[in-house]
Backbone as numpy.savetxt, mean C-alpha at the origin, in Angstrom:
# Nx Ny Nz CAx CAy CAz Cx Cy Cz
-13.32 -26.87 -6.86 -14.33 -25.87 -7.23 -14.73 -25.04 -6.00
-14.93 -25.71 -4.86 -15.30 -25.02 -3.64 -14.18 -24.10 -3.18
-12.93 -24.59 -3.27 -11.79 -23.77 -2.86 -11.66 -22.54 -3.75
-11.92 -22.72 -5.04 -11.84 -21.59 -5.96 -12.90 -20.55 -5.61
-14.11 -21.02 -5.28 -15.18 -20.11 -4.89 -14.81 -19.36 -3.62
-14.23 -20.07 -2.65 -13.80 -19.43 -1.42 -12.76 -18.35 -1.70
-11.84 -18.65 -2.59 -10.81 -17.69 -2.95 -11.44 -16.44 -3.57
-12.40 -16.62 -4.48 -13.07 -15.48 -5.10 -13.79 -14.64 -4.05
-14.48 -15.29 -3.13 -15.25 -14.58 -2.12 -14.33 -13.81 -1.17
-13.20 -14.41 -0.82 -12.24 -13.72 0.05 -11.70 -12.47 -0.63
-11.36 -12.58 -1.92 -10.84 -11.44 -2.66 -11.90 -10.34 -2.76
-13.12 -10.72 -3.07 -14.21 -9.74 -3.18 -14.46 -9.08 -1.82
-14.40 -9.88 -0.76 -14.64 -9.34 0.58 -13.61 -8.30 0.98
-12.32 -8.59 0.73 -11.27 -7.63 1.07 -11.44 -6.35 0.25
-11.74 -6.50 -1.03 -11.93 -5.33 -1.90 -13.12 -4.49 -1.44
-14.21 -5.17 -1.06 -15.40 -4.46 -0.60 -15.16 -3.72 0.70
-14.25 -4.23 1.51 -13.89 -3.53 2.76 -12.96 -2.36 2.48
-11.99 -2.59 1.61 -10.95 -1.58 1.39 -11.47 -0.34 0.65
-12.12 -0.53 -0.49 -12.44 0.61 -1.36 -13.35 1.62 -0.68
-14.55 1.25 -0.21 -15.38 2.27 0.46 -14.77 2.76 1.76
-14.04 1.86 2.46 -13.40 2.28 3.71 -12.35 3.34 3.47
-11.51 3.15 2.46 -10.45 4.10 2.15 -11.05 5.45 1.75
-12.06 5.41 0.88 -12.68 6.65 0.44 -13.39 7.35 1.60
-14.02 6.56 2.46 -14.73 7.15 3.60 -13.79 7.81 4.59
-12.69 7.15 4.91 -11.72 7.72 5.84 -11.10 8.99 5.24
-10.83 8.97 3.95 -10.28 10.15 3.27 -11.26 11.32 3.34
-12.53 11.02 3.15 -13.56 12.05 3.21 -13.66 12.64 4.61
-13.60 11.78 5.62 -13.64 12.25 7.01 -12.47 13.20 7.29
-11.27 12.80 6.86 -10.09 13.63 7.11 -10.17 14.97 6.40
-10.82 15.00 5.25 -10.93 16.25 4.49 -11.76 17.29 5.22
-12.51 16.87 6.22 -13.36 17.77 6.99 -12.84 18.02 8.39
-11.60 17.62 8.63 -11.01 17.82 9.95 -10.07 19.03 9.94
-9.88 19.59 11.12 -8.98 20.75 11.24 -7.67 20.39 11.93
-7.59 19.17 12.49 -6.39 18.76 13.23 -5.43 17.98 12.35
-5.14 18.51 11.17 -4.30 17.81 10.21 -2.83 18.13 10.44
-1.99 17.15 10.16 -0.54 17.32 10.35 0.16 17.33 8.99
1.35 17.89 8.97 2.21 17.87 7.79 3.57 17.30 8.18
4.19 16.60 7.24 5.46 15.92 7.56 6.51 16.25 6.51
6.60 17.51 6.12 7.52 17.95 5.08 8.93 18.08 5.64
9.85 17.34 5.07 11.26 17.52 5.41 11.79 18.77 4.70
12.84 19.41 5.21 13.31 20.68 4.65 13.60 20.63 3.15
14.11 19.51 2.66 14.51 19.45 1.25 13.41 18.92 0.33
12.28 18.51 0.88 11.27 17.85 0.05 10.62 18.78 -0.97
10.57 20.06 -0.67 9.97 20.99 -1.62 10.82 21.13 -2.88
12.08 20.71 -2.79 12.97 20.81 -3.95 12.91 19.56 -4.83
12.26 18.52 -4.38 12.16 17.30 -5.19 11.23 17.58 -6.38
11.67 17.29 -7.60 10.86 17.65 -8.77 9.61 16.79 -8.91
8.62 17.35 -9.55 7.42 16.62 -9.94 7.68 16.02 -11.32
7.63 14.69 -11.42 7.88 14.01 -12.70 6.63 13.20 -13.05
5.75 13.75 -13.87 4.44 13.12 -14.11 4.52 11.73 -14.71
5.58 11.43 -15.46 5.69 10.12 -16.09 5.73 8.98 -15.07
6.09 9.29 -13.84 6.15 8.26 -12.81 4.77 7.80 -12.35
3.71 8.40 -12.91 2.37 7.92 -12.58 2.19 6.47 -13.01
2.92 6.07 -14.07 2.80 4.67 -14.53 3.40 3.72 -13.51
4.50 4.11 -12.89 5.07 3.30 -11.82 4.17 3.33 -10.59
3.56 4.47 -10.34 2.63 4.60 -9.21 1.47 3.62 -9.35
0.98 3.46 -10.57 -0.18 2.59 -10.81 0.18 1.10 -10.77
1.47 0.79 -10.67 1.88 -0.61 -10.52 1.30 -1.26 -9.27
0.88 -0.44 -8.31 0.34 -1.01 -7.08 -0.85 -1.91 -7.36
-1.61 -1.59 -8.41 -2.78 -2.41 -8.72 -2.37 -3.78 -9.26
-1.20 -3.85 -9.86 -0.64 -5.15 -10.25 -0.25 -5.92 -9.00
0.40 -5.24 -8.07 0.85 -5.89 -6.84 -0.31 -6.50 -6.07
-1.39 -5.75 -5.89 -2.46 -6.23 -5.02 -3.32 -7.31 -5.68
-3.24 -7.43 -7.01 -3.99 -8.50 -7.68 -3.15 -9.75 -7.93
-1.83 -9.63 -7.85 -0.97 -10.78 -8.11 -1.24 -11.96 -7.19
-1.40 -11.76 -5.87 -1.69 -12.93 -5.03 -2.96 -13.65 -5.46
-3.97 -12.89 -5.84 -5.23 -13.49 -6.31 -5.01 -14.29 -7.58
-4.16 -13.79 -8.45 -3.94 -14.45 -9.74 -2.98 -15.64 -9.64
-2.01 -15.57 -8.73 -0.92 -16.55 -8.73 -1.04 -17.62 -7.65
-1.67 -17.30 -6.53 -1.69 -18.23 -5.41 -2.86 -19.21 -5.54
-2.55 -20.48 -5.71 -3.57 -21.52 -5.83 -3.80 -22.27 -4.51
-2.85 -22.19 -3.61 -2.95 -22.86 -2.33 -3.87 -22.04 -1.41
-5.05 -22.60 -1.08 -6.03 -21.84 -0.31 -5.53 -21.52 1.09
-4.76 -22.41 1.70 -4.22 -22.15 3.03 -3.29 -20.93 2.99
-2.42 -20.90 2.00 -1.51 -19.75 1.85 -2.31 -18.50 1.52
-3.32 -18.63 0.68 -4.11 -17.46 0.28 -4.85 -16.88 1.47
-5.30 -17.73 2.39 -5.96 -17.22 3.59 -5.00 -16.38 4.42
-3.74 -16.77 4.46 -2.74 -15.96 5.16 -2.57 -14.62 4.46
-2.57 -14.64 3.14 -2.48 -13.40 2.37 -3.65 -12.48 2.71
-4.84 -13.03 2.74 -6.03 -12.24 3.07 -5.93 -11.69 4.49
-5.46 -12.52 5.41 -5.27 -12.06 6.79 -4.31 -10.87 6.83
-3.22 -10.95 6.07 -2.26 -9.85 6.03 -2.90 -8.58 5.48
-3.67 -8.71 4.41 -4.34 -7.54 3.84 -5.34 -6.93 4.82
-6.08 -7.77 5.53 -7.05 -7.27 6.49 -6.36 -6.52 7.62
-5.27 -7.07 8.13 -4.51 -6.37 9.18 -3.99 -5.04 8.64
-3.49 -5.07 7.40 -2.96 -3.85 6.78 -4.04 -2.78 6.69
-5.23 -3.16 6.30 -6.34 -2.21 6.19 -6.67 -1.61 7.54
-6.80 -2.46 8.56 -7.17 -1.98 9.89 -6.09 -1.06 10.45
-4.82 -1.45 10.32 -3.72 -0.64 10.85 -3.69 0.73 10.17
-3.81 0.74 8.86 -3.74 2.01 8.14 -4.93 2.90 8.45
-6.12 2.34 8.46 -7.29 3.16 8.76 -7.18 3.76 10.16
-6.63 2.99 11.09 -6.44 3.49 12.45 -5.47 4.67 12.46
-4.34 4.53 11.75 -3.37 5.63 11.66 -4.02 6.86 11.02
-4.74 6.65 9.91 -5.33 7.78 9.19 -6.32 8.55 10.07
-7.02 7.83 10.94 -8.03 8.48 11.78 -7.41 9.09 13.04
-6.43 8.42 13.62 -5.83 8.89 14.87 -4.83 10.03 14.62
-4.06 9.90 13.53 -3.04 10.92 13.23 -3.16 11.31 11.75
-4.17 12.12 11.42 -4.40 12.48 10.02 -3.32 13.41 9.47
-2.76 13.03 8.35 -1.70 13.81 7.72 -2.19 14.31 6.36
-1.95 15.59 6.11 -2.33 16.20 4.83 -1.08 16.40 3.98
-1.15 15.95 2.72 -0.03 16.18 1.80 -0.24 17.53 1.12
0.75 18.41 1.20 0.58 19.80 0.75 1.50 20.18 -0.41
2.14 19.20 -1.01 3.12 19.51 -2.06 2.62 19.21 -3.48
1.35 18.93 -3.62 0.83 18.66 -4.96 0.95 19.91 -5.84
1.43 19.75 -7.07 1.54 20.91 -7.96 0.18 21.23 -8.59
0.10 22.41 -9.16 -1.10 22.78 -9.92 -1.03 22.09 -11.28
-1.97 21.20 -11.53 -2.01 20.44 -12.79 -3.37 20.65 -13.43
-3.37 20.94 -14.72 -4.61 21.23 -15.43 -5.02 20.06 -16.32
-6.24 19.64 -16.17 -6.78 18.54 -17.00 -6.68 18.87 -18.48
-6.79 20.16 -18.82 -6.79 20.59 -20.22 -5.42 20.46 -20.88
-4.38 20.21 -20.07 -3.06 19.99 -20.67 -3.02 18.70 -21.47
-3.97 17.83 -21.20 -4.10 16.60 -21.98 -3.10 15.53 -21.60
-3.16 14.41 -22.33 -2.21 13.32 -22.15 -2.17 12.80 -20.73
-0.97 12.66 -20.21 -0.75 12.08 -18.90 -1.35 12.96 -17.79
-1.50 14.25 -18.05 -2.03 15.14 -17.03 -3.50 14.88 -16.76
-4.22 14.36 -17.74 -5.60 13.97 -17.49 -5.67 12.87 -16.45
-4.77 11.90 -16.57 -4.73 10.80 -15.61 -4.37 11.30 -14.22
-3.38 12.20 -14.15 -2.94 12.70 -12.85 -4.02 13.53 -12.18
-4.66 14.42 -12.93 -5.71 15.24 -12.33 -6.88 14.39 -11.88
-7.19 13.35 -12.63 -8.26 12.45 -12.22 -7.88 11.75 -10.92
-6.63 11.29 -10.83 -6.20 10.59 -9.63 -6.16 11.54 -8.43
-5.72 12.76 -8.64 -5.73 13.75 -7.56 -7.16 14.00 -7.07
-8.10 13.99 -8.00 -9.50 14.24 -7.66 -10.09 13.06 -6.89
-9.79 11.85 -7.30 -10.33 10.66 -6.65 -9.68 10.43 -5.30
-8.36 10.56 -5.24 -7.60 10.25 -4.03 -7.21 11.55 -3.33
-8.06 12.00 -2.42 -7.79 13.24 -1.70 -6.49 13.11 -0.91
-5.79 14.22 -0.68 -4.43 14.15 -0.12 -4.38 14.00 1.40
-5.12 13.05 1.95 -5.18 12.92 3.40 -4.74 11.56 3.93
-5.03 10.47 3.24 -4.61 9.15 3.74 -3.14 8.95 3.42
-2.29 9.60 4.20 -0.87 9.68 3.84 0.04 8.80 4.69
-0.08 8.90 6.00 0.91 8.33 6.91 0.30 7.19 7.71
0.88 5.99 7.55 1.94 5.55 6.62 1.35 5.35 5.22
2.21 5.29 4.23 1.75 5.09 2.86 1.23 3.67 2.67
-0.05 3.55 2.35 -0.63 2.23 2.10 -0.10 1.65 0.79
0.22 2.53 -0.13 0.85 2.11 -1.38 2.11 1.29 -1.08
2.95 1.84 -0.23 4.23 1.20 0.06 4.05 -0.06 0.90
3.19 0.02 1.90 2.94 -1.16 2.73 2.49 -2.34 1.88
1.53 -2.10 1.00 1.01 -3.18 0.16 2.06 -3.71 -0.81
2.81 -2.82 -1.42 3.79 -3.25 -2.41 4.84 -4.16 -1.79
5.43 -3.73 -0.67 6.48 -4.55 -0.06 5.91 -5.76 0.65
4.73 -5.64 1.22 4.10 -6.80 1.86 3.85 -7.90 0.84
3.33 -7.53 -0.33 3.09 -8.52 -1.38 4.41 -9.11 -1.88
5.42 -8.29 -2.04 6.72 -8.80 -2.48 7.27 -9.84 -1.51
7.19 -9.55 -0.22 7.66 -10.51 0.78 6.80 -11.77 0.79
5.48 -11.61 0.71 4.59 -12.77 0.77 4.78 -13.68 -0.43
4.86 -13.10 -1.61 4.99 -13.94 -2.81 6.38 -14.54 -2.93
7.36 -13.93 -2.29 8.68 -14.57 -2.22 8.58 -15.87 -1.41
7.72 -15.87 -0.40 7.48 -17.09 0.38 6.86 -18.17 -0.51
5.98 -17.74 -1.40 5.23 -18.69 -2.22 6.07 -19.18 -3.39
6.71 -18.26 -4.08 7.61 -18.59 -5.19 8.83 -17.69 -5.09
9.94 -18.22 -4.58 11.12 -17.39 -4.30 11.58 -16.54 -5.48
11.42 -17.03 -6.68 11.90 -16.28 -7.84 11.14 -14.97 -8.01
9.92 -14.91 -7.49 9.14 -13.68 -7.63 9.77 -12.51 -6.89
10.54 -12.81 -5.85 11.19 -11.73 -5.12 12.14 -10.93 -5.98
12.81 -11.61 -6.90 13.76 -10.93 -7.78 13.05 -9.95 -8.71
11.78 -10.21 -8.97 11.01 -9.34 -9.85 10.27 -8.27 -9.07
9.67 -8.68 -7.96 8.76 -7.78 -7.25 9.46 -6.74 -6.39
10.59 -7.08 -5.80 11.25 -6.10 -4.94 11.73 -4.87 -5.71
12.37 -5.03 -6.88 12.69 -3.82 -7.66 11.43 -3.04 -8.04
10.34 -3.76 -8.33 9.09 -3.07 -8.64 8.56 -2.30 -7.45
8.69 -2.87 -6.25 8.24 -2.18 -5.05 9.07 -0.93 -4.79
10.38 -1.02 -5.04 11.24 0.16 -4.90 10.81 1.24 -5.88
10.47 0.84 -7.10 10.02 1.79 -8.11 8.72 2.48 -7.67
7.82 1.71 -7.08 6.59 2.29 -6.54 6.93 3.31 -5.45
7.89 2.97 -4.58 8.28 3.86 -3.50 8.83 5.18 -4.04
9.60 5.11 -5.10 10.13 6.33 -5.72 9.00 7.14 -6.34
8.08 6.43 -6.98 7.00 7.10 -7.72 6.08 7.91 -6.81
5.79 7.41 -5.61 4.84 8.13 -4.76 5.38 9.50 -4.34
6.71 9.63 -4.33 7.33 10.92 -4.02 7.36 11.81 -5.25
7.68 11.23 -6.40 7.86 12.04 -7.62 6.55 12.46 -8.28
5.44 11.77 -7.99 4.15 12.23 -8.49 3.41 13.05 -7.43
4.12 13.34 -6.34 3.62 14.22 -5.28 2.35 13.69 -4.63
2.46 12.45 -4.16 1.37 11.82 -3.42 1.73 11.57 -1.97
3.03 11.45 -1.65 3.44 11.09 -0.30 4.73 11.79 0.11
4.83 12.03 1.41 6.08 12.48 1.99 7.04 11.29 2.12
8.32 11.59 2.27 9.31 10.53 2.48 9.02 9.78 3.77
8.55 10.49 4.80 8.19 9.84 6.06 7.08 8.81 5.85
6.16 9.09 4.93 5.10 8.13 4.62 5.68 6.86 4.02
6.68 7.03 3.16 7.31 5.90 2.48 8.02 5.00 3.50
8.83 5.61 4.35 9.59 4.84 5.34 8.65 4.10 6.28
7.66 4.81 6.80 6.72 4.18 7.73 5.88 3.11 7.03
5.56 3.34 5.76 4.80 2.35 5.01 5.56 1.05 4.85
6.87 1.17 4.59 7.70 -0.04 4.49 7.72 -0.78 5.82
7.88 -0.06 6.91 7.94 -0.70 8.23 6.64 -1.44 8.53
5.51 -0.82 8.23 4.22 -1.48 8.46 4.07 -2.72 7.58
4.42 -2.60 6.30 4.30 -3.74 5.40 5.16 -4.91 5.82
6.42 -4.62 6.17 7.31 -5.70 6.63 6.81 -6.29 7.94
6.35 -5.44 8.85 5.89 -5.91 10.15 4.69 -6.84 10.03
3.75 -6.51 9.16 2.57 -7.37 8.97 2.98 -8.69 8.33
3.86 -8.63 7.34 4.36 -9.87 6.73 5.00 -10.75 7.79
5.85 -10.18 8.65 6.54 -10.97 9.67 5.53 -11.56 10.65
4.54 -10.77 11.04 3.53 -11.23 11.99 2.74 -12.42 11.44
2.35 -12.34 10.19 1.49 -13.38 9.61 2.27 -14.61 9.17
3.47 -14.40 8.62 4.19 -15.51 8.00 5.39 -16.02 8.80
5.91 -15.20 9.70 7.16 -15.57 10.38 7.02 -15.74 11.88
6.10 -15.04 12.51 6.05 -15.01 13.96 5.85 -16.39 14.57
4.88 -17.16 14.03 4.61 -18.50 14.58 5.82 -19.41 14.38
6.45 -19.32 13.21 7.62 -20.13 12.92 8.77 -19.77 13.86
8.95 -18.47 14.10 10.01 -18.00 14.99 9.76 -18.49 16.42
8.49 -18.43 16.87 8.14 -18.88 18.22 8.38 -20.38 18.37
7.99 -21.15 17.34 8.19 -22.60 17.38 9.66 -22.96 17.44
10.48 -22.25 16.66 11.92 -22.54 16.64 12.54 -22.22 18.00
12.13 -21.14 18.61 12.65 -20.80 19.94 12.23 -21.85 20.97
10.98 -22.35 20.82 10.51 -23.38 21.74 11.31 -24.66 21.63
11.64 -25.03 20.38 12.43 -26.25 20.18 13.83 -26.09 20.76
14.41 -24.90 20.60 15.75 -24.66 21.13 15.76 -24.74 22.66
14.72 -24.24 23.28 14.66 -24.26 24.75 14.47 -25.70 25.27
13.73 -26.50 24.48 13.47 -27.87 24.92 14.67 -28.76 24.66
């Protein structure tokens, strides 16, 4: 019972840090003049496919899966540590090197259907917290972490993470550079939290 309460409190704590922090950093960037763009020459030709918003929203499944599936409190604490590092690293990037996404299409709420969802998301998520993509970092970080916990989950989650990576480009939320850098950050944090100590110990045993 105590472990379950600790797990709930850890999840609530990370959420309480992330949501207002993300919105606050985005608001700060919206008022800055030193914004960067990372458009590759061919990116303006990539089509806008609104249906991929459903794949884009898969990220909320990814970030809640550890909370729903991980019962081992020791492992869950490592998951929380990874998320906290991810938040700090991304917020630092967003503040030090603010990137503005400039390829969003003109979408009208009155078009109805899926466009209502997209216009709402565009309104809530201002186009500034771009580089690296936190969407991508979280998706692949969770896929790697849960593969450690239950190997079979990797077969399910990695294709889902790839789909998320495609979606952020096709719904015009991120540059390709954001996607690549987001993957690097996500993998790096996973390795730091779950692999670094094990790697150091193995090297120590080999030397001895």
